CSV table of C-alpha atoms and ligand atoms in Angstrom, one decimal:
chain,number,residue,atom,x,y,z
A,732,UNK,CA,-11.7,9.9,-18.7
A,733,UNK,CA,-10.3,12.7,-16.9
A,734,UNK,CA,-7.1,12.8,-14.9
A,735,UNK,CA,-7.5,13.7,-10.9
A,736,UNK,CA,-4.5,14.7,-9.0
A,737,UNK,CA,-5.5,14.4,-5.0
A,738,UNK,CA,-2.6,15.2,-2.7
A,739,UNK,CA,-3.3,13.9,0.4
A,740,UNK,CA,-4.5,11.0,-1.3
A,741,UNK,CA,-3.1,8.0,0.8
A,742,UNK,CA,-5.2,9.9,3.9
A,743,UNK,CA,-9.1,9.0,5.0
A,744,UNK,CA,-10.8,11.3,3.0
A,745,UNK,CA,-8.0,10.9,-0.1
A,746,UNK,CA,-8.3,7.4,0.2
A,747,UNK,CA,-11.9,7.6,-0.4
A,748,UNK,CA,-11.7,10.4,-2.7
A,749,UNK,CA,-9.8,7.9,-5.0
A,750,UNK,CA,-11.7,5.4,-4.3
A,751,UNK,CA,-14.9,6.8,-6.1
A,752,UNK,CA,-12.7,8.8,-9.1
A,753,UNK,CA,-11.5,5.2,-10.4
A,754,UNK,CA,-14.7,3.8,-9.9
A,755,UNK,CA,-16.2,6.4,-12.0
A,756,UNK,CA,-13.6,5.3,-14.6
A,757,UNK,CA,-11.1,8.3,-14.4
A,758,UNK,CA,-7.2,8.4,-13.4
A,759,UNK,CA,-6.2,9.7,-10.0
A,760,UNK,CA,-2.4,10.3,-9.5
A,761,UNK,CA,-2.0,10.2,-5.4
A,762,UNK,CA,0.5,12.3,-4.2
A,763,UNK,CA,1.2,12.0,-0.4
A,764,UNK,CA,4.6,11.9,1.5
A,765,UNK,CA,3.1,9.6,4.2
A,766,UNK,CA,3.3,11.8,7.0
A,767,UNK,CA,-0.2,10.5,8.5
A,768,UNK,CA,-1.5,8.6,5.6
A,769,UNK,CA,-0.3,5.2,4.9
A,770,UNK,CA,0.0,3.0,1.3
A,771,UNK,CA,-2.2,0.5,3.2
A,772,UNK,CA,-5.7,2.7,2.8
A,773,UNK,CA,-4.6,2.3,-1.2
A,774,UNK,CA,-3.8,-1.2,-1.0
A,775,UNK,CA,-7.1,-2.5,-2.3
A,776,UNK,CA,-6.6,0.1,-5.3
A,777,UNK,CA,-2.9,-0.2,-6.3
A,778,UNK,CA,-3.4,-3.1,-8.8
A,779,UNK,CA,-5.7,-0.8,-11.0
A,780,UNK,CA,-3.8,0.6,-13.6
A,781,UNK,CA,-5.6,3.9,-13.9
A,782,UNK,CA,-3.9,4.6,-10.0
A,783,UNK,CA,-0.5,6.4,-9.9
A,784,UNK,CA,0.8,6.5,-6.7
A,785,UNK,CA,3.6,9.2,-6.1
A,786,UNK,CA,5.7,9.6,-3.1
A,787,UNK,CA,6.1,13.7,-2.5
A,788,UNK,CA,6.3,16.5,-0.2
A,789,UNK,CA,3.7,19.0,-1.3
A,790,UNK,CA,5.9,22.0,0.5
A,791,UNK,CA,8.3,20.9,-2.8
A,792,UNK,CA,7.2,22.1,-6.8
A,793,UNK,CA,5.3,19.5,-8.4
A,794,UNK,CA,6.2,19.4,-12.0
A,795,UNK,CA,4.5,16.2,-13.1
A,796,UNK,CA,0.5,18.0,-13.4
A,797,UNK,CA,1.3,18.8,-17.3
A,798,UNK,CA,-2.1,16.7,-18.1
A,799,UNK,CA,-3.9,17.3,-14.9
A,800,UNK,CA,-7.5,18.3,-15.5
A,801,UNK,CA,-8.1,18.7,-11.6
A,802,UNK,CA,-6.1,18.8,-8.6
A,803,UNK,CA,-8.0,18.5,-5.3
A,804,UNK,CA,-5.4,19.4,-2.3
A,805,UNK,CA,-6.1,17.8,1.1
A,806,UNK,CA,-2.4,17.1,1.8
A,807,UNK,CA,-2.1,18.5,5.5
A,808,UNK,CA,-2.2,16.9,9.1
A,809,UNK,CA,-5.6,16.7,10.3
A,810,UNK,CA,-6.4,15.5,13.4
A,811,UNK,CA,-5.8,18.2,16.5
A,812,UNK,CA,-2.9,15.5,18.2
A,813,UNK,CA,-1.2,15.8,13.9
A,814,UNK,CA,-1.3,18.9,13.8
A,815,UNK,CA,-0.5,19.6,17.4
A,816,UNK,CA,3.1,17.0,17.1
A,817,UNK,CA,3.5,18.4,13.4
A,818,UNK,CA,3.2,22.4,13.8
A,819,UNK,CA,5.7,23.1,11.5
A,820,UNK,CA,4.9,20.7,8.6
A,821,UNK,CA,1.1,21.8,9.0
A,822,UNK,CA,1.8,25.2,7.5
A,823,UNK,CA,3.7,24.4,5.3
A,824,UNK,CA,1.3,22.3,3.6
A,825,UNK,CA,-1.0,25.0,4.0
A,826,UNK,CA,0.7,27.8,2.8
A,827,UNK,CA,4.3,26.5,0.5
A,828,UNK,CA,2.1,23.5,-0.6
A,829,UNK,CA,-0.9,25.2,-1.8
A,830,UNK,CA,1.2,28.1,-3.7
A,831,UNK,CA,2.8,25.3,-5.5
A,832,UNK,CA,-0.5,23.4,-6.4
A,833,UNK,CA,-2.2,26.1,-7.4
A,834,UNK,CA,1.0,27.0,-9.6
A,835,UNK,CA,0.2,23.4,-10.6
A,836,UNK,CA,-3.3,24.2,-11.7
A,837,UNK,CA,-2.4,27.4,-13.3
A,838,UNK,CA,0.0,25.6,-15.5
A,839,UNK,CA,-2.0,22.6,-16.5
A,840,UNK,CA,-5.6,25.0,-17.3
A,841,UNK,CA,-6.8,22.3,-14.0
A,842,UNK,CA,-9.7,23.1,-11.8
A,843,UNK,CA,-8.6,23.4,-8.2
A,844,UNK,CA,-10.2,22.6,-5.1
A,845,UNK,CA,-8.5,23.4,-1.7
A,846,UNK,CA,-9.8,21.5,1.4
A,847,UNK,CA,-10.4,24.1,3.9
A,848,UNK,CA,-12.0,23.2,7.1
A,849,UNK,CA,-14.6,24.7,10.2
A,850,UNK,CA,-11.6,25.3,12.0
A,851,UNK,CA,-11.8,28.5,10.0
A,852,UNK,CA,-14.5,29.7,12.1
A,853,UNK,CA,-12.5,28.9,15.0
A,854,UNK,CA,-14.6,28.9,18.3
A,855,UNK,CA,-17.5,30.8,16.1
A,856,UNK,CA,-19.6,33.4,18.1
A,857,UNK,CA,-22.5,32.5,15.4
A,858,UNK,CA,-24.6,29.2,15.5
A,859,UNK,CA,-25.2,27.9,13.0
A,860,UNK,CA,-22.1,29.0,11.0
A,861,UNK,CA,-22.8,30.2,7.3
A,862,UNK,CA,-20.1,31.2,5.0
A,863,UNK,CA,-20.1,34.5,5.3
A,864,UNK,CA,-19.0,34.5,9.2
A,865,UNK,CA,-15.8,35.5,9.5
A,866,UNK,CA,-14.9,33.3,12.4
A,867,UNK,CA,-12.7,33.7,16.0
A,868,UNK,CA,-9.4,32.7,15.9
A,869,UNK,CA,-6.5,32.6,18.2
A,870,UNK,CA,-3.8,33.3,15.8
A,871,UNK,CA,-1.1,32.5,18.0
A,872,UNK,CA,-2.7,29.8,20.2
A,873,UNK,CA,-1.8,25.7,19.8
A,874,UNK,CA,-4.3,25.0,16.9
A,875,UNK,CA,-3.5,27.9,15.2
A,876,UNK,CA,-0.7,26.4,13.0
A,877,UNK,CA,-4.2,24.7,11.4
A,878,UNK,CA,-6.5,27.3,11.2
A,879,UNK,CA,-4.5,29.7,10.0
A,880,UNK,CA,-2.7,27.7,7.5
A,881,UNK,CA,-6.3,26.5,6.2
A,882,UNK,CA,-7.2,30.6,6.1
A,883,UNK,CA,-4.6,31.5,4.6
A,884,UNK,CA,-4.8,28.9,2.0
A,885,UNK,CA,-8.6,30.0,1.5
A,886,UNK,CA,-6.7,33.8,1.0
A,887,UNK,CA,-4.4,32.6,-1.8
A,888,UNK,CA,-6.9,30.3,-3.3
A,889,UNK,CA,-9.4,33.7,-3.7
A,890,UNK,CA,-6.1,35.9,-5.0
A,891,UNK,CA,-5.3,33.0,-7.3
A,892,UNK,CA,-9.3,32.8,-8.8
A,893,UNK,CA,-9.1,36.6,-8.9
A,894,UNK,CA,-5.6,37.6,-10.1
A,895,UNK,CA,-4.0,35.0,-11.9
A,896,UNK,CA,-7.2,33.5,-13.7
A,897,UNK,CA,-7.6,30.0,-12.1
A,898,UNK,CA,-10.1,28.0,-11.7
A,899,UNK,CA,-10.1,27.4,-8.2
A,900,UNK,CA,-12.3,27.0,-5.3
A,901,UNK,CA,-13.1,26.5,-1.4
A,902,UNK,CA,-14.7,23.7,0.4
A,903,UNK,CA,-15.2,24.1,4.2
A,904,UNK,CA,-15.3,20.3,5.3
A,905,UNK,CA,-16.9,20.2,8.6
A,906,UNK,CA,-16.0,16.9,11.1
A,907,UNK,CA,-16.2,13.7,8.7
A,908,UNK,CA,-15.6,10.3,9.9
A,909,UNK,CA,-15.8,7.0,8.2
A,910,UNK,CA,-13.5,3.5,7.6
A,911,UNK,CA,-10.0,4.3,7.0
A,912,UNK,CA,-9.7,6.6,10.0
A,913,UNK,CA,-6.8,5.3,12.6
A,914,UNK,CA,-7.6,4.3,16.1
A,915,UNK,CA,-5.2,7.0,17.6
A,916,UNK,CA,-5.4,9.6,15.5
A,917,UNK,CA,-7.2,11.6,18.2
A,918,UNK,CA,-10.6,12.3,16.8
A,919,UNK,CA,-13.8,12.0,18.9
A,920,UNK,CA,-15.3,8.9,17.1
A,921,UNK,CA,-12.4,6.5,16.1
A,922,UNK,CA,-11.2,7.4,20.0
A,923,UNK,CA,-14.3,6.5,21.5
A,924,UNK,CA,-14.5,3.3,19.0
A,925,UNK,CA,-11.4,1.6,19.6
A,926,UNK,CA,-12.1,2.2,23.6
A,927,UNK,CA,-15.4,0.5,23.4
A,928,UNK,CA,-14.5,-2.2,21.8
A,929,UNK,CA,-11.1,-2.2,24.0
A,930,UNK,CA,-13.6,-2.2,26.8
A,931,UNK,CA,-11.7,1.2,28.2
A,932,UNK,CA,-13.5,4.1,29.6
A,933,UNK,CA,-14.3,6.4,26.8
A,934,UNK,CA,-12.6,9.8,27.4
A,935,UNK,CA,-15.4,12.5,27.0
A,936,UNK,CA,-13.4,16.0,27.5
A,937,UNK,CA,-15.0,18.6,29.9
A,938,UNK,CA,-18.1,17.9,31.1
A,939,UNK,CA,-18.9,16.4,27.4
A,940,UNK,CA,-21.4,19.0,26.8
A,941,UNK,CA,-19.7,20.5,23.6
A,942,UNK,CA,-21.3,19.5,20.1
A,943,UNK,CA,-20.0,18.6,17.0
A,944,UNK,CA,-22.1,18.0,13.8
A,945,UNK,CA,-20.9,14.2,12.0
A,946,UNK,CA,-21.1,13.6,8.6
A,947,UNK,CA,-20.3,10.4,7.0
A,948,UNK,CA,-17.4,10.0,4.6
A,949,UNK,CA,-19.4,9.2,1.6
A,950,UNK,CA,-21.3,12.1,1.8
A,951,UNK,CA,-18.6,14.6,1.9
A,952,UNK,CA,-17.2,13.2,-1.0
A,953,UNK,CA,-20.1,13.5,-3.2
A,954,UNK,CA,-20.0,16.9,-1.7
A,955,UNK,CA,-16.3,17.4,-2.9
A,956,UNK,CA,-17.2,15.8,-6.4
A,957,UNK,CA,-20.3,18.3,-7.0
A,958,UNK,CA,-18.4,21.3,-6.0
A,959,UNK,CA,-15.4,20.3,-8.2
A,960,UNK,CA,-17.9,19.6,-11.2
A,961,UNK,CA,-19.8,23.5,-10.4
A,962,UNK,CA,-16.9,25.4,-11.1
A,963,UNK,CA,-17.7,27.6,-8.1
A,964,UNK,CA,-15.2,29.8,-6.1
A,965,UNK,CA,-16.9,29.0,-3.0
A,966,UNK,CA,-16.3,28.8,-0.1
A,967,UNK,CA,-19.1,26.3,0.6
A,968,UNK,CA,-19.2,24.6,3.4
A,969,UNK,CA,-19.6,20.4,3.6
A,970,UNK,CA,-21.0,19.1,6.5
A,971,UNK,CA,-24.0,17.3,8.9
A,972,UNK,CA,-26.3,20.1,10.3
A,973,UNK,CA,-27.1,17.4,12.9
A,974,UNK,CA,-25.5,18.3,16.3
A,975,UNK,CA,-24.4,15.8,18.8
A,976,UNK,CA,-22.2,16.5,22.5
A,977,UNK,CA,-20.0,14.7,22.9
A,978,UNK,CA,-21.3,12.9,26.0
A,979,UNK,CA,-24.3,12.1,23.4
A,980,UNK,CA,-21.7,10.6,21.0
A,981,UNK,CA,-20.0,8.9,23.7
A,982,UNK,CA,-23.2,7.1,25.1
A,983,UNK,CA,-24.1,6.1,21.7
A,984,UNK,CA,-20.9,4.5,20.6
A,985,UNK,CA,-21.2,2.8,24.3
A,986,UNK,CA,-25.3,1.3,23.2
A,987,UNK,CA,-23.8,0.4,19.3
A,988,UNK,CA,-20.9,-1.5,20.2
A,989,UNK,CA,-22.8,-3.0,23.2
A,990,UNK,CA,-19.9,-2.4,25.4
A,991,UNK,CA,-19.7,-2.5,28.7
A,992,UNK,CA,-17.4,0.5,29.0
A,993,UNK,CA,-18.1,3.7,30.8
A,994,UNK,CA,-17.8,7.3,30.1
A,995,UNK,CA,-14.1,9.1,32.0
A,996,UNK,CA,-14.7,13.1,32.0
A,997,UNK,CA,-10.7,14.5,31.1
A,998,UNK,CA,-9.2,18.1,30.8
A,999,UNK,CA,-10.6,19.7,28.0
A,1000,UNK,CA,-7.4,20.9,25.4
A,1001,UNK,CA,-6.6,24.6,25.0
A,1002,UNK,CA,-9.3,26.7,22.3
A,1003,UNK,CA,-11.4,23.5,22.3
A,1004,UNK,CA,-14.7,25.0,20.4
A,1005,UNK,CA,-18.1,25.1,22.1
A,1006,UNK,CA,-20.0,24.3,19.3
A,1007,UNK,CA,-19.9,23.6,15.9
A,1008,UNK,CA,-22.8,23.7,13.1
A,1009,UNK,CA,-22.7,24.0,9.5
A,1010,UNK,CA,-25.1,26.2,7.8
A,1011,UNK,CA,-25.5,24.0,4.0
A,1012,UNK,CA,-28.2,26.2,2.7
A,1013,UNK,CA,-25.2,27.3,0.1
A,1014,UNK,CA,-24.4,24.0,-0.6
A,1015,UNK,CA,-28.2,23.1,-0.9
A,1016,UNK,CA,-29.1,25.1,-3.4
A,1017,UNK,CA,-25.8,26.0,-5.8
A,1018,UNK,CA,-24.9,22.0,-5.2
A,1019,UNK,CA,-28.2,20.0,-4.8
A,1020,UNK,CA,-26.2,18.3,-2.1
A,1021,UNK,CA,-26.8,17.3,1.4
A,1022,UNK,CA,-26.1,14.6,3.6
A,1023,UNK,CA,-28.0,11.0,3.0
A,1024,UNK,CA,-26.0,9.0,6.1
A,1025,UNK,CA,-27.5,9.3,9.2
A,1026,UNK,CA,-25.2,9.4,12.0
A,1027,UNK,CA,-26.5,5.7,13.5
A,1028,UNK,CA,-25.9,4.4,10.3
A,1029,UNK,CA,-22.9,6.0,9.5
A,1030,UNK,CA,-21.4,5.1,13.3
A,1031,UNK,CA,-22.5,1.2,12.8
A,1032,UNK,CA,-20.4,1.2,9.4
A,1033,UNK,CA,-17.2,2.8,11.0
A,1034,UNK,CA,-17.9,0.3,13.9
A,1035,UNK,CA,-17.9,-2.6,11.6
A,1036,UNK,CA,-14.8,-1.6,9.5
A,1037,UNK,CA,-12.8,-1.7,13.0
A,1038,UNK,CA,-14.6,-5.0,13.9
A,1039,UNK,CA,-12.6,-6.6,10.8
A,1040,UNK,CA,-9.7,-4.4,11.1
A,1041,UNK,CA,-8.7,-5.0,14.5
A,1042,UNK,CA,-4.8,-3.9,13.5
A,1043,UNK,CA,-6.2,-0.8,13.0
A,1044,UNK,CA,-7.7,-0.6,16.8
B,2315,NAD,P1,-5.3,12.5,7.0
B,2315,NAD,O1,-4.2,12.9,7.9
B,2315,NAD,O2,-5.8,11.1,7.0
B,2315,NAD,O3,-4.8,12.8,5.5
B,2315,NAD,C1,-3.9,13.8,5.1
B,2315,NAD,C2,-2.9,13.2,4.1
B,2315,NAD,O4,-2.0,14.3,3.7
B,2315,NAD,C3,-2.1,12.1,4.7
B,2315,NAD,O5,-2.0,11.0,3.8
B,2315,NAD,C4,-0.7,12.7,4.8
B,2315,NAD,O6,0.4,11.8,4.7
B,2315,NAD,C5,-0.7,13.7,3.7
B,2315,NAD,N1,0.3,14.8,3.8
B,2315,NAD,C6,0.4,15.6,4.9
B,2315,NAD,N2,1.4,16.6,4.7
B,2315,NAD,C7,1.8,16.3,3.4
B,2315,NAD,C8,2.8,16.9,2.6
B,2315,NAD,N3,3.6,17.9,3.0
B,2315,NAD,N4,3.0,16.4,1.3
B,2315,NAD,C9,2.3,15.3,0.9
B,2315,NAD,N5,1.3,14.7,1.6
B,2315,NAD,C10,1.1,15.2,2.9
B,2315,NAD,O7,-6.4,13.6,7.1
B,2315,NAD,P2,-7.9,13.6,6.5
B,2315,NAD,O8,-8.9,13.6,7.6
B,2315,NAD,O9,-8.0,12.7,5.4
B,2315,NAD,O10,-7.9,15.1,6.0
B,2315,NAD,C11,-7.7,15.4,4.6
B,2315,NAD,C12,-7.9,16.9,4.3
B,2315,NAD,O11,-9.2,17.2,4.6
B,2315,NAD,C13,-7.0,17.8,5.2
B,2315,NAD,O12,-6.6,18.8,4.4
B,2315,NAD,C14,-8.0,18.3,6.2
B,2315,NAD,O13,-7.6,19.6,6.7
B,2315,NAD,C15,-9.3,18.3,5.5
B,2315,NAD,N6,-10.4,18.2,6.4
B,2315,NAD,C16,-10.7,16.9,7.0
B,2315,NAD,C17,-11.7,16.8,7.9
B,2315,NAD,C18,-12.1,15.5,8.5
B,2315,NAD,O14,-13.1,15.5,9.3
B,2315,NAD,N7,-11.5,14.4,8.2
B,2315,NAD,C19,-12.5,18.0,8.2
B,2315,NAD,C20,-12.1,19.2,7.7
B,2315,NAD,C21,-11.1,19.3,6.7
């Protein structure tokens, strides 16, 4: 049994993240300050003993990680309308909260994984986008408090593997959606969701021509689990090489809900990218992974969980 530490953990992806460590049999001590996740996405889990869940500010030193074998870090506002109303607190998790946990992982001998993100690439010039593209960022501009706190962690990560010994690495999730995400927190699919089942326009920014690539929660995290178990430096990016625009996306949601909303073009926000596309031939071959969930499936899952968790719509 081996003893997880996953900040972040009362989040989406945490929450699932824990989900499958315990039912693999290990320990998982959550740490989270609740800033967008919520103690009700570990609700089902709390009665198992091997589950610790601790209330803390990542930004803060963490000093209970003496018998931590692995520390995955996801803590950090996600969604563009987080990180936009949270600019501050988003680097900081980036930047004080990552020196600390990797101080953390130092200390304890624990493997490290930081969750970087495609907003690394920012709004890429290459399609699709491999590792090795250095992205195009707006270092100043609105989302920048994201991407740059998520670069920057992926600088100190690498300074950490090469300078002080660790054993830490990079995963570059690409757009992952799944149960457990909340009805407003801004994203494409759990927007578009709750305002089909609403029976509200769904709100298709620009002319809805812009593409994202989807990839189902479960997958990621067996993405996250194989790279953790590889002991690679990465970065590798963790994502769907299926692309979808947005109008697509919308249109679907619209056919699996069997709504009878419509589609309302709005402004698109500021740096919005074009296109996004994970190149997993990395992850392919050094991982054996790649994604299982196809996007129908995937969607009718998500579309289900809100069904029976109308609280959450
Ligand atoms: P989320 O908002 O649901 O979860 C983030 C969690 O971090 C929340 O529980 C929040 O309360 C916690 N948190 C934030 N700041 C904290 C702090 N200072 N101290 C302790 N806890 C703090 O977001 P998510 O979608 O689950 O994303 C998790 C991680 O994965 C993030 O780091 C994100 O950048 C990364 N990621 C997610 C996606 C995606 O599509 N979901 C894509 C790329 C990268």
């Amino acid at each position: 049994m081996a003893t997880l530490l996953i900040t972040g953990g009362a989040g989406f992806l945490g929450s699932h993240l824990t989900a499958h460590y315990l039912s693999m049999g290990h320990r998982v001590l959550c740490v989270d300050n609740f800033l967008t996740g919520t103690r009700a996405n570990l609700a089902e889990y709390v009665s198992n003993d091997r589950l610790e869940v601790i209330e803390h500010d990542v930004t803060l030193p963490f000093s209970r990680a003496g018998d931590v074998d692995v520390i995955v870090h996801l803590a950090s506002p996600a969604s563009p309308p987080d990180y936009l109303r949270l600019p501050i607190e988003t680097l900081g998790a980036g930047s004080l909260g990552t020196f600390h946990l990797l101080d953390a992982a130092v200390s304890a001998g624990a493997r490290f994984v930081m969750a970087s993100t495609s907003e690394v690439y920012g709004d890429p010039a290459v399609h699709p986008q491999p590792e090795s593209y250095w992205g195009n960022v707006n270092p100043i501009g609105p989302r920048s408090v994201y991407d740059e706190a998520k670069r920057f962690s992926e600088a100190l990560t690498a300074a950490y593997r090469r300078h002080r010994g660790a054993d830490a690495g990079i995963v570059r999730i690409f757009n992952c959606f799944g149960p457990k995400m909340r009805g407003d927190d801004g994203r494409a699919v759990p927007t578009f969701i709750r305002q089909a089942l609403a029976g509200e326009p769904l709100t298709v920014a620009g002319d809805g021509s812009q593409t994202r690539s989807l990839c189902y929660v479960d997958d990621i995290v067996e993405g996250i689990v194989r790279f953790t178990e590889s002991g690679d430096g990465g970065p590798v990016n963790l994502g769907n090489p299926e692309e979808v625009s947005m109008l697509e996306l919308a249109e679907e949601i619209i056919a699996i809900t069997g709504s009878a909303s419509s589609v309302e073009f709005v402004e698109r926000p500021p740096d919005d990218p074009e296109r996004r596309l994970p190149d997993i031939a990395l992850a392919r071959n050094e991982l054996g992974w790649e994604p299982k969930v196809t996007r129908a499936d995937g969607l009718a899952r998500v579309i289900e969980w809100f069904r029976d968790h109308p609280e959450v719509v």
